[in-house]
Amino acid sequence: MIIGIPKEIKNHEYRVGLTPGNVAEFVHHGHSVLVEHDAGDAIGFSNESYIEAGASIVDDPAQIYAKADMIIKVKEPQPNECKMLRKGQLLFTYLHLAPDPLQTKLLLESGCTAIAYEMVTDKNGRLPLLTPMSEVAGRLSVQAGAHCLEKAQGGSGVLLGGVPGVKSAKVVVIGGGVVGLNAIRMAIGMEAHVTVLDKSLDRLRELDDYFGPKLNCIYATKDNLEKYVQEADLVIGAVLVPGAAAPKLVTREMIKNMKKGSVVVDVAIDQGGCFETSRPTTHQNPTYVVDGVVHYCVANMPGAVARTSTVALNNATLPFALQLANKGYKKAIVENVHLEHGLSVHNGMLTSLPVAEALNIPYVNPLEALNSKGQAFVA
């Protein structure tokens, strides 16, 4: 199989689909790898290192899309990339389709087969390809929030951990999953006063057992959300409904009642965001202000630490990507239910139920789609 690794083109996105080490794994299994010129150069993976691993360097990304059987990326394809995809070609990357009708439409029109990292599962029902980036984003969320609290960044001028004689800041984490856990760990490490809100009592018990009296564990009712968000210096949205649009848990009215100079960091922005006032931003222009509250809503947060993120992601994706390459995507998906869960688009058909429900597009069961001749997408 010919594997194509294009350079990421999203704003300030320096991650890359394969490291040189993982390229060597594909070559070892008898596959050819095409890597776009300087695809990983920004994070220390030179063209020479890819050549040494057995890859061929290609100057024009259009050549990669034209020749490759499987495209491995990090971020969702941008519109011009979608238009280079073709029927029978496999795309393996993060997609986040539920809040993105344009990308969904373009992928369906292309006729390609697309598997979303964020929907692939494991035997425990977890999301192993989303987890490493959730870990990074959770830790970064506190780092970014602490920076935004600085007066020069528009914040209230509060140091997250305070100093002797001065109280620490109040951090509220909405959601106790992977993102929330890592945000909590960082915030407690910086000596902030931390509260987590979650609807799962079992998860709250786990977090309470893990962090003890350092963490305030609160059941997430609307009343509790209003109370704790209003008092917070920093609120981190760490909510995930796999594949679906994030619920808008924090209303515009709650934002309005926060202290001026407070900060919200919406880690759920890839899935549409969990604050009513959220809209995607970039690393180039990461923040904006609504009702005196600083909003940090960067849609590719882990891209800020691109080298760490790339290696962590490659560690998780390699076994799945090799299965797809070694067996071909149809056999791999039929034999591995976890890859089946990730199948989002095939030959003009939408095969992800949460996305179909979010965008009101007809849904086709993944295995039925693989065994059919496809259908034309109707906008």
XYZ file of C-alpha atoms in Angstrom:
379
model
C 0.000 0.000 0.000
C 1.129 3.569 -0.658
C 0.821 5.732 2.466
C 0.653 9.508 2.041
C 1.676 12.030 4.715
C 0.788 15.598 3.694
C 1.965 18.638 5.623
C -0.725 20.036 7.918
C -2.093 23.372 6.731
C -4.375 24.448 9.569
C -3.290 27.647 11.321
C -0.167 27.041 13.427
C -0.508 23.273 13.109
C 2.945 21.688 13.220
C 2.039 18.110 14.080
C 2.588 15.422 11.461
C 0.765 12.184 10.666
C 3.772 9.874 11.001
C 7.105 10.213 12.772
C 10.207 8.865 10.993
C 10.186 5.950 13.431
C 6.669 4.960 12.434
C 7.501 5.409 8.750
C 10.172 2.752 9.281
C 7.501 0.420 10.678
C 5.386 0.765 7.542
C 8.408 0.222 5.300
C 9.324 -2.859 7.346
C 5.856 -4.253 6.574
C 6.382 -3.750 2.845
C 4.535 -0.468 2.311
C 5.682 2.683 0.505
C 5.466 6.047 2.259
C 5.263 9.462 0.586
C 5.981 12.433 2.858
C 5.458 16.035 1.817
C 8.579 18.209 1.835
C 9.213 19.657 5.325
C 6.053 18.016 6.754
C 7.748 17.501 10.125
C 10.637 19.954 9.893
C 9.110 22.457 12.344
C 9.237 19.906 15.160
C 12.645 18.429 14.396
C 11.734 15.671 11.916
C 13.838 16.587 8.895
C 13.394 15.389 5.328
C 16.645 13.473 5.760
C 15.282 11.589 8.778
C 12.277 10.485 6.735
C 14.491 9.423 3.830
C 16.656 7.393 6.226
C 13.469 5.715 7.481
C 12.629 4.690 3.915
C 10.160 7.378 2.815
C 10.140 9.341 -0.426
C 9.897 13.137 -0.177
C 7.308 14.801 -2.427
C 7.190 18.545 -3.098
C 3.568 18.845 -4.242
C 0.785 17.703 -1.879
C -1.475 17.091 -4.878
C 0.887 14.275 -5.904
C 0.478 12.663 -2.506
C -3.319 12.756 -2.725
C -3.168 11.478 -6.310
C -0.883 8.504 -5.593
C -1.595 7.411 -2.006
C -3.982 4.598 -1.089
C -4.195 5.834 2.499
C -3.750 9.403 3.750
C -2.666 9.700 7.382
C -3.110 13.169 8.895
C -3.618 14.819 12.248
C -6.277 17.499 11.769
C -9.418 17.359 9.675
C -8.860 18.019 5.968
C -9.427 21.604 4.910
C -11.804 22.235 1.960
C -9.078 22.227 -0.698
C -7.715 18.977 0.753
C -11.171 17.389 0.739
C -11.422 18.147 -2.959
C -8.225 16.162 -3.608
C -9.609 13.024 -1.961
C -11.119 10.379 -4.233
C -13.315 7.314 -4.286
C -11.570 4.229 -2.916
C -9.001 6.276 -0.972
C -8.729 5.915 2.796
C -8.376 8.916 5.112
C -7.255 8.267 8.701
C -7.258 11.378 10.908
C -9.256 13.434 13.396
C -12.504 14.564 11.751
C -14.898 16.082 14.367
C -17.742 16.110 11.835
C -20.724 16.830 14.091
C -20.194 20.621 14.210
C -18.786 20.775 10.667
C -21.418 20.334 7.925
C -19.133 21.671 5.179
C -16.389 19.125 5.799
C -18.997 16.363 6.040
C -20.517 17.393 2.714
C -17.138 17.539 0.974
C -16.049 14.152 2.315
C -19.298 12.566 1.180
C -18.971 14.131 -2.241
C -15.378 12.891 -2.590
C -16.447 9.247 -2.293
C -13.493 8.516 0.015
C -13.507 6.289 3.079
C -12.766 8.226 6.267
C -12.028 6.821 9.713
C -12.077 9.295 12.599
C -9.408 8.928 15.258
C -11.786 10.307 17.869
C -14.355 7.537 17.305
C -12.083 4.464 17.320
C -12.675 2.469 20.509
C -10.865 -0.192 22.543
C -12.023 -3.294 24.424
C -12.892 -1.187 27.478
C -15.089 1.217 25.495
C -12.536 4.002 25.725
C -11.211 6.189 22.913
C -7.507 5.295 22.642
C -6.680 7.640 19.759
C -8.370 10.602 21.414
C -6.883 9.954 24.858
C -3.308 11.180 24.239
C -4.509 14.483 22.791
C -7.057 14.826 25.598
C -4.221 14.372 28.078
C -2.209 17.087 26.344
C -5.190 19.440 25.999
C -6.199 18.966 29.638
C -2.746 19.915 30.850
C -2.452 22.782 28.398
C -5.857 24.166 29.394
C -4.581 25.176 32.826
C -1.334 26.538 31.401
C -3.292 28.607 28.840
C -5.839 29.710 31.416
C -3.157 30.838 33.850
C -1.538 32.908 31.080
C -4.888 34.471 30.107
C -5.472 35.522 33.720
C -2.469 37.840 33.469
C -3.508 41.476 33.254
C -1.592 42.071 30.014
C -3.651 39.299 28.388
C -6.942 40.865 29.433
C -7.361 38.832 32.602
C -8.000 39.912 36.145
C -4.324 39.841 37.127
C -4.633 36.824 39.417
C -1.843 34.298 39.964
C -3.356 30.820 39.870
C -1.613 29.547 42.993
C -1.446 32.830 44.878
C 1.471 33.416 47.266
C 1.738 33.291 51.051
C -0.755 35.804 52.410
C -2.780 35.943 49.155
C -5.548 33.472 48.299
C -5.209 31.185 45.288
C -7.499 31.386 42.277
C -10.671 29.312 41.961
C -10.564 26.844 39.069
C -13.713 25.014 37.982
C -13.435 22.000 35.693
C -16.639 20.871 33.969
C -16.277 17.169 33.204
C -14.157 14.584 34.977
C -12.971 12.515 31.994
C -9.473 12.379 30.546
C -9.304 16.119 29.822
C -10.768 16.966 33.208
C -8.452 14.625 35.101
C -5.365 16.153 33.515
C -6.627 19.705 34.018
C -7.312 18.946 37.682
C -3.842 17.462 38.140
C -2.183 20.560 36.699
C -4.383 23.047 38.579
C -3.798 21.300 41.895
C -0.080 21.173 41.121
C -0.143 24.948 40.658
C -1.857 25.211 44.072
C -5.165 26.575 42.835
C -8.472 25.940 44.621
C -10.059 23.325 42.329
C -13.650 22.140 41.881
C -14.832 19.525 39.396
C -18.439 19.107 38.278
C -19.638 15.863 36.686
C -22.918 13.984 36.286
C -21.377 10.621 37.173
C -21.286 9.954 40.909
C -19.004 6.986 40.278
C -16.527 9.247 38.499
C -16.727 11.838 41.286
C -15.967 9.097 43.816
C -12.952 7.987 41.765
C -11.641 11.545 41.593
C -12.272 12.052 45.299
C -10.354 8.872 46.116
C -7.489 9.959 43.857
C -7.096 13.596 44.910
C -8.618 13.566 48.396
C -9.244 16.902 50.116
C -7.289 18.805 47.444
C -10.300 18.523 45.102
C -13.888 19.664 45.609
C -16.175 17.155 43.816
C -19.648 18.488 42.966
C -22.584 16.890 41.147
C -23.321 18.827 37.953
C -26.814 20.279 38.262
C -27.798 23.517 36.548
C -27.918 25.250 39.927
C -24.425 24.057 40.861
C -23.060 25.071 37.466
C -24.424 28.588 37.899
C -23.045 28.877 41.428
C -19.512 27.636 40.779
C -19.051 29.246 37.356
C -20.081 32.614 38.789
C -17.450 32.361 41.551
C -14.623 31.038 39.364
C -11.505 32.802 38.147
C -10.915 30.080 35.527
C -13.474 27.668 34.055
C -12.328 24.751 31.901
C -14.889 23.059 29.655
C -13.865 19.392 29.482
C -17.088 17.822 28.212
C -17.224 15.029 25.631
C -20.108 13.188 24.011
C -18.254 10.848 21.593
C -18.855 11.878 18.000
C -21.678 14.266 18.831
C -21.823 18.024 19.255
C -20.906 19.142 22.775
C -23.842 20.243 24.944
C -23.988 23.973 25.745
C -23.743 23.653 29.512
C -22.641 27.201 30.358
C -25.166 29.757 29.144
C -24.550 33.307 28.012
C -26.256 34.474 31.201
C -23.783 32.508 33.348
C -20.889 34.106 31.453
C -22.437 37.525 32.020
C -22.510 36.907 35.773
C -18.822 35.945 36.016
C -16.252 38.342 37.435
C -14.675 40.694 34.910
C -11.294 39.393 33.825
C -12.231 35.778 34.492
C -11.193 33.206 31.907
C -12.931 30.288 30.191
C -11.019 27.630 28.250
C -13.246 25.509 26.009
C -11.451 22.235 25.310
C -14.686 20.931 23.738
C -14.481 23.476 20.924
C -13.544 20.771 18.374
C -17.041 19.398 18.934
C -18.718 22.818 18.888
C -17.904 23.953 22.433
C -19.739 23.705 25.749
C -20.093 27.460 26.385
C -22.859 29.318 24.532
C -20.421 32.132 23.853
C -17.716 29.889 22.356
C -16.436 30.155 18.786
C -13.286 28.534 17.380
C -10.039 30.517 17.554
C -6.477 29.845 16.409
C -3.044 29.849 18.016
C -2.401 33.075 16.104
C -5.421 34.819 17.678
C -6.362 32.556 20.589
C -8.668 34.750 22.675
C -11.576 37.143 22.547
C -13.710 38.811 25.228
C -17.445 38.485 25.876
C -19.039 40.440 28.743
C -15.606 41.046 30.258
C -14.701 37.333 30.265
C -11.657 36.153 28.299
C -12.435 33.171 26.042
C -9.675 30.772 24.943
C -11.194 28.476 22.298
C -8.303 27.222 20.162
C -9.537 24.298 18.069
C -6.178 22.494 17.924
C -4.773 23.092 21.388
C -2.271 20.183 21.351
C -0.661 21.773 18.287
C 0.954 24.256 20.680
C 3.265 21.470 21.861
C 3.465 19.785 18.482
C 6.468 17.526 19.072
C 5.090 16.020 22.285
C 1.653 15.691 20.711
C 2.924 14.059 17.517
C 4.896 11.384 19.342
C 2.040 10.693 21.778
C -0.485 10.418 18.944
C 1.779 8.183 16.822
C 2.224 5.805 19.746
C -1.548 5.310 19.794
C -2.379 5.279 16.085
C 0.373 2.962 14.803
C -1.267 -0.427 15.589
C -4.543 0.630 13.945
C -2.857 2.220 10.930
C -0.758 -0.906 10.340
C -3.878 -3.077 10.456
C -5.499 -0.897 7.808
C -2.409 -1.032 5.610
C -1.621 -4.728 6.060
C -5.159 -6.042 5.591
C -6.756 -3.338 3.476
C -9.410 -1.152 5.083
C -12.430 -3.394 4.303
C -10.969 -6.527 5.874
C -9.501 -4.557 8.790
C -12.820 -2.884 9.597
C -14.831 -6.115 9.300
C -12.391 -7.930 11.605
C -11.952 -5.101 14.123
C -15.111 -3.645 15.625
C -13.071 -0.792 17.104
C -12.125 0.425 13.625
C -15.746 -0.087 12.574
C -16.782 2.368 15.282
C -14.410 4.913 13.755
C -15.744 4.591 10.203
C -17.523 7.877 9.520
C -17.800 8.163 5.730
C -17.688 5.540 2.989
C -18.384 5.937 -0.720
C -20.841 8.821 -0.333
C -22.554 7.376 2.755
C -22.470 8.703 6.317
C -21.709 5.832 8.680
C -21.515 7.671 12.022
C -24.839 7.784 13.866
C -23.964 10.721 16.197
C -22.926 12.819 13.185
C -26.045 11.833 11.254
C -28.223 12.905 14.177
C -26.321 16.166 14.666
C -26.468 17.162 10.983
C -29.786 15.515 10.034
C -28.199 13.416 7.279
C -29.273 9.814 6.479
C -27.264 7.186 8.345
C -26.019 3.899 6.910
C -24.714 1.085 9.110
C -20.920 0.792 8.575
C -20.916 -2.882 7.567
C -23.889 -2.381 5.254
C -22.075 0.551 3.656
C -18.936 -1.521 3.075
C -20.994 -4.200 1.324
C -23.006 -1.802 -0.842
C -22.133 -0.054 -4.069
C -22.533 3.362 -2.486
C -24.965 6.154 -3.053
C -24.819 9.703 -4.297
C -24.745 12.300 -1.565
C -27.632 14.759 -1.680
C -27.005 18.065 0.081
